[in-house]
Amino acid sequence: GDSVTQTEGQVTVSESKSLIINCTYSATSIGYPNLFWYVRYPGEGLQLLLKVITAGQKGSSRGFEATYNKEATSFHLQKASVQESDSAVYYCALSGSSGSWQLIFGSGTQLTVMP
Amino acid sequence: NAGVIQTPRHKVTGKGQEATLWCEPISGHSAVFWYRQTIVQGLEFLTYFRNQAPIDDSGMPKERFSAQMPNQSHSTLKIQSTQPQDSAVYLCASSLDWGGGSYEQYFGPGTRLTVL
């Protein structure tokens, strides 16, 4: 079946430093899945950060960006300069493979930004 | 817009009791999804509806779990004879009903189920 892999369970970065959270996926369908990053800030619910539904395109939001790389089957999340308010849990997810609409999530990455 | 509403926010049951979880999707959204989150398994898909019709329940445990959507304004997830391993946060999400899954899913705050 489809799957999403996030290799880092926890990441700690100093404020104003750059960030990359790795995400790779495996999709069994012939077509290309939709790719998402969701985020859960402390005390809040899960919410969409950004999405890309076309291979080769880049999505961006709140200073974060991710590029849909179909050759590498990757969708890494990057930010040039993190802020303390970015501390949260980030989930990579896919949908639409094999005609299914449900989200398949990675295991999540807890980002802590140190002041 | 109140967002996706889930009730109760917390539920404690004894082993063997029944638990019913409620979800009210965002008005105008006709795709409704249920997920479960545990520390061990992470976020897992359970089932979803489109226009109140069950579409995919491939993530639902075959025994004791059932979901319904009797009208467009609410869905329920019922767990019969609850077991300690059912303890989890159950999340409901809704989205627009087209786009092949490309539309954003809006998540509720979740129901934390604890089975003693």
Short mmCIF file of C-alpha atoms in Angstrom, two decimals:
data_model
loop_
_atom_site.label_atom_id
_atom_site.label_comp_id
_atom_site.label_asym_id
_atom_site.label_seq_id
_atom_site.Cartn_x
_atom_site.Cartn_y
_atom_site.Cartn_z
CA GLY A 1 0.00 0.00 0.00
CA ASP A 2 0.85 3.67 -0.01
CA SER A 3 3.18 5.03 2.64
CA VAL A 4 4.93 8.19 3.80
CA THR A 5 8.25 8.24 5.61
CA GLN A 6 9.59 10.99 7.84
CA THR A 7 12.98 9.98 9.16
CA GLU A 8 13.35 12.58 11.89
CA GLY A 9 11.09 12.25 14.89
CA GLN A 10 12.50 15.33 16.59
CA VAL A 11 14.44 18.29 15.25
CA THR A 12 15.89 21.14 17.28
CA VAL A 13 17.04 24.30 15.53
CA SER A 14 18.17 27.68 16.78
CA GLU A 15 16.10 30.69 15.84
CA SER A 16 17.03 32.28 12.50
CA LYS A 17 18.72 29.09 11.27
CA SER A 18 17.56 27.10 8.26
CA LEU A 19 15.42 23.98 8.44
CA ILE A 20 14.77 20.92 6.34
CA ILE A 21 12.40 18.13 7.31
CA ASN A 22 12.65 15.11 5.07
CA CYS A 23 9.66 13.32 3.57
CA THR A 24 9.59 10.51 1.04
CA TYR A 25 6.59 8.61 -0.20
CA SER A 26 5.62 5.40 -1.92
CA ALA A 27 2.46 5.33 -4.02
CA THR A 28 1.19 2.22 -5.73
CA SER A 29 -0.98 3.84 -8.36
CA ILE A 30 0.07 4.74 -11.87
CA GLY A 31 -0.85 8.40 -11.38
CA TYR A 32 0.75 10.86 -9.01
CA PRO A 33 -0.65 11.50 -5.54
CA ASN A 34 -1.49 14.85 -3.98
CA LEU A 35 1.10 15.86 -1.37
CA PHE A 36 0.53 17.85 1.79
CA TRP A 37 2.23 19.20 4.87
CA TYR A 38 -0.02 19.51 7.92
CA VAL A 39 1.01 21.13 11.18
CA ARG A 40 -0.16 20.97 14.77
CA TYR A 41 0.83 23.94 16.90
CA PRO A 42 0.80 23.49 20.69
CA GLY A 43 -2.76 23.46 21.96
CA GLU A 44 -4.28 23.62 18.49
CA GLY A 45 -5.78 21.20 16.01
CA LEU A 46 -4.22 19.74 12.89
CA GLN A 47 -4.22 22.24 10.02
CA LEU A 48 -2.95 22.44 6.48
CA LEU A 49 0.38 24.19 5.99
CA LEU A 50 0.79 23.70 2.24
CA LYS A 51 -0.06 21.34 -0.57
CA VAL A 52 1.12 20.52 -4.08
CA ILE A 53 -0.97 18.42 -6.45
CA THR A 54 1.18 18.65 -9.58
CA ALA A 55 4.53 16.90 -9.88
CA GLY A 56 7.42 19.32 -10.28
CA GLN A 57 5.62 22.22 -8.63
CA LYS A 58 6.51 24.00 -5.40
CA GLY A 59 4.14 25.02 -2.65
CA SER A 60 4.77 27.70 -0.06
CA SER A 61 3.15 29.15 3.01
CA ARG A 62 4.28 31.11 6.09
CA GLY A 63 7.85 31.08 4.80
CA PHE A 64 7.90 27.30 4.36
CA GLU A 65 8.22 25.66 0.98
CA ALA A 66 8.22 22.14 -0.43
CA THR A 67 8.82 20.83 -3.95
CA TYR A 68 7.06 17.77 -5.38
CA ASN A 69 9.92 15.66 -6.74
CA LYS A 70 8.43 12.67 -8.53
CA GLU A 71 11.78 11.21 -9.54
CA ALA A 72 13.03 11.08 -5.99
CA THR A 73 9.48 10.56 -4.60
CA SER A 74 10.25 13.28 -2.08
CA PHE A 75 8.46 16.31 -0.65
CA HIS A 76 10.92 17.85 1.82
CA LEU A 77 9.84 20.85 3.89
CA GLN A 78 12.26 23.76 4.07
CA LYS A 79 12.48 27.16 5.66
CA ALA A 80 15.36 29.59 5.36
CA SER A 81 15.02 31.18 8.79
CA VAL A 82 12.89 29.62 11.53
CA GLN A 83 11.20 31.45 14.36
CA GLU A 84 10.31 30.29 17.84
CA SER A 85 6.64 30.37 16.80
CA ASP A 86 7.35 27.63 14.24
CA SER A 87 7.74 25.10 17.06
CA ALA A 88 5.12 22.46 16.29
CA VAL A 89 4.63 18.92 14.98
CA TYR A 90 4.80 18.64 11.19
CA TYR A 91 3.19 15.81 9.23
CA CYS A 92 3.80 14.92 5.62
CA ALA A 93 0.83 13.25 3.91
CA LEU A 94 -0.46 12.05 0.57
CA SER A 95 -3.87 11.40 -0.92
CA GLY A 96 -5.42 10.51 -4.23
CA SER A 97 -3.32 7.47 -5.01
CA SER A 98 -5.40 4.65 -6.42
CA GLY A 99 -8.43 6.91 -6.38
CA SER A 100 -8.54 7.14 -2.59
CA TRP A 101 -9.18 10.46 -0.95
CA GLN A 102 -8.02 9.68 2.55
CA LEU A 103 -4.77 11.08 3.84
CA ILE A 104 -1.86 8.74 4.48
CA PHE A 105 0.35 10.40 7.07
CA GLY A 106 3.99 10.16 7.98
CA SER A 107 4.94 9.65 11.60
CA GLY A 108 5.42 13.35 12.26
CA THR A 109 8.40 15.53 13.18
CA GLN A 110 8.47 17.54 16.38
CA LEU A 111 10.25 20.82 15.64
CA THR A 112 11.62 22.80 18.54
CA VAL A 113 13.07 26.22 17.80
CA MET A 114 15.44 27.49 20.47
CA PRO A 115 15.56 31.26 21.11
CA ASN B 1 -17.92 29.10 10.77
CA ALA B 2 -17.31 26.99 13.86
CA GLY B 3 -15.13 24.48 12.09
CA VAL B 4 -15.50 20.74 12.55
CA ILE B 5 -17.14 19.98 15.86
CA GLN B 6 -16.45 16.79 17.77
CA THR B 7 -18.16 15.68 20.93
CA PRO B 8 -17.33 14.68 23.54
CA ARG B 9 -13.80 16.01 23.80
CA HIS B 10 -12.90 13.37 26.37
CA LYS B 11 -14.53 10.04 27.08
CA VAL B 12 -13.59 7.42 29.63
CA THR B 13 -15.15 3.97 29.38
CA GLY B 14 -14.71 0.71 31.17
CA LYS B 15 -13.55 -2.34 29.28
CA GLY B 16 -16.48 -3.92 27.46
CA GLN B 17 -18.62 -0.79 27.36
CA GLU B 18 -19.81 0.98 24.23
CA ALA B 19 -18.51 4.37 23.07
CA THR B 20 -20.17 6.66 20.54
CA LEU B 21 -18.26 9.58 19.11
CA TRP B 22 -19.94 12.44 17.25
CA CYS B 23 -18.75 14.68 14.45
CA GLU B 24 -20.41 17.71 12.85
CA PRO B 25 -18.65 18.63 9.57
CA ILE B 26 -18.31 22.13 8.20
CA SER B 27 -21.50 23.23 6.48
CA GLY B 28 -21.26 22.62 2.75
CA HIS B 29 -18.59 19.95 3.08
CA SER B 30 -19.88 16.58 1.97
CA ALA B 31 -16.76 14.46 2.43
CA VAL B 32 -16.24 13.30 6.02
CA PHE B 33 -13.25 11.33 7.26
CA TRP B 34 -12.41 9.55 10.49
CA TYR B 35 -8.84 9.00 11.69
CA ARG B 36 -7.29 7.62 14.86
CA GLN B 37 -4.05 8.77 16.46
CA THR B 38 -1.94 6.80 18.91
CA ILE B 39 1.66 7.18 19.95
CA VAL B 40 2.54 3.76 18.56
CA GLN B 41 0.63 3.79 15.26
CA GLY B 42 0.53 7.52 14.58
CA LEU B 43 -2.30 8.94 12.46
CA GLU B 44 -4.34 6.18 10.84
CA PHE B 45 -7.23 6.44 8.44
CA LEU B 46 -10.40 4.62 9.48
CA THR B 47 -13.24 5.41 7.09
CA TYR B 48 -14.85 8.11 4.96
CA PHE B 49 -18.17 9.21 3.48
CA ARG B 50 -19.11 11.24 0.45
CA ASN B 51 -22.58 12.74 0.34
CA GLN B 52 -23.41 10.55 3.34
CA ALA B 53 -22.56 7.34 1.49
CA PRO B 54 -19.78 5.13 2.89
CA ILE B 55 -16.94 5.06 0.36
CA ASP B 56 -13.97 3.38 1.97
CA ASP B 57 -13.78 1.68 5.36
CA SER B 58 -10.54 -0.15 4.72
CA GLY B 59 -8.95 1.25 7.87
CA MET B 60 -11.71 0.20 10.22
CA PRO B 61 -11.11 -2.78 12.51
CA LYS B 62 -13.51 -5.44 11.24
CA GLU B 63 -15.02 -6.15 14.59
CA ARG B 64 -16.62 -3.77 17.08
CA PHE B 65 -16.16 -0.57 14.99
CA SER B 66 -18.89 1.00 12.88
CA ALA B 67 -19.52 4.43 11.39
CA GLN B 68 -22.61 6.09 10.06
CA MET B 69 -23.62 9.36 8.48
CA PRO B 70 -27.41 9.58 8.80
CA ASN B 71 -27.57 13.17 7.51
CA GLN B 72 -25.25 15.79 6.08
CA SER B 73 -24.76 17.48 9.42
CA HIS B 74 -23.33 14.68 11.49
CA SER B 75 -21.46 11.41 11.53
CA THR B 76 -20.94 8.92 14.34
CA LEU B 77 -18.24 6.41 15.12
CA LYS B 78 -19.36 3.62 17.41
CA ILE B 79 -17.08 1.21 19.21
CA GLN B 80 -18.72 -1.77 20.85
CA SER B 81 -17.16 -3.70 23.70
CA THR B 82 -14.27 -1.26 24.03
CA GLN B 83 -10.83 -2.62 24.78
CA PRO B 84 -7.78 -0.86 26.26
CA GLN B 85 -6.10 -0.92 22.83
CA ASP B 86 -8.93 1.28 21.51
CA SER B 87 -7.60 4.16 23.64
CA ALA B 88 -6.63 6.89 21.21
CA VAL B 89 -7.53 10.33 19.93
CA TYR B 90 -10.21 10.00 17.27
CA LEU B 91 -10.17 12.78 14.69
CA CYS B 92 -12.91 13.77 12.29
CA ALA B 93 -12.21 15.85 9.20
CA SER B 94 -14.32 17.26 6.38
CA SER B 95 -13.60 18.62 2.95
CA LEU B 96 -15.22 19.70 -0.28
CA ASP B 97 -16.51 16.86 -2.40
CA TRP B 98 -14.46 17.04 -5.55
CA GLY B 99 -10.85 17.35 -6.66
CA GLY B 100 -9.89 13.72 -6.26
CA GLY B 101 -8.67 14.22 -2.73
CA SER B 102 -6.73 17.37 -3.53
CA TYR B 103 -8.84 19.60 -1.33
CA GLU B 104 -7.79 20.53 2.18
CA GLN B 105 -9.23 18.44 4.97
CA TYR B 106 -10.33 20.47 7.98
CA PHE B 107 -9.82 18.65 11.23
CA GLY B 108 -11.80 18.77 14.41
CA PRO B 109 -10.15 18.95 17.84
CA GLY B 110 -10.55 15.21 18.37
CA THR B 111 -12.11 13.00 20.99
CA ARG B 112 -9.68 11.45 23.47
CA LEU B 113 -11.01 7.99 24.32
CA THR B 114 -9.59 6.23 27.36
CA VAL B 115 -10.59 2.64 28.03
CA LEU B 116 -9.82 1.50 31.55
#
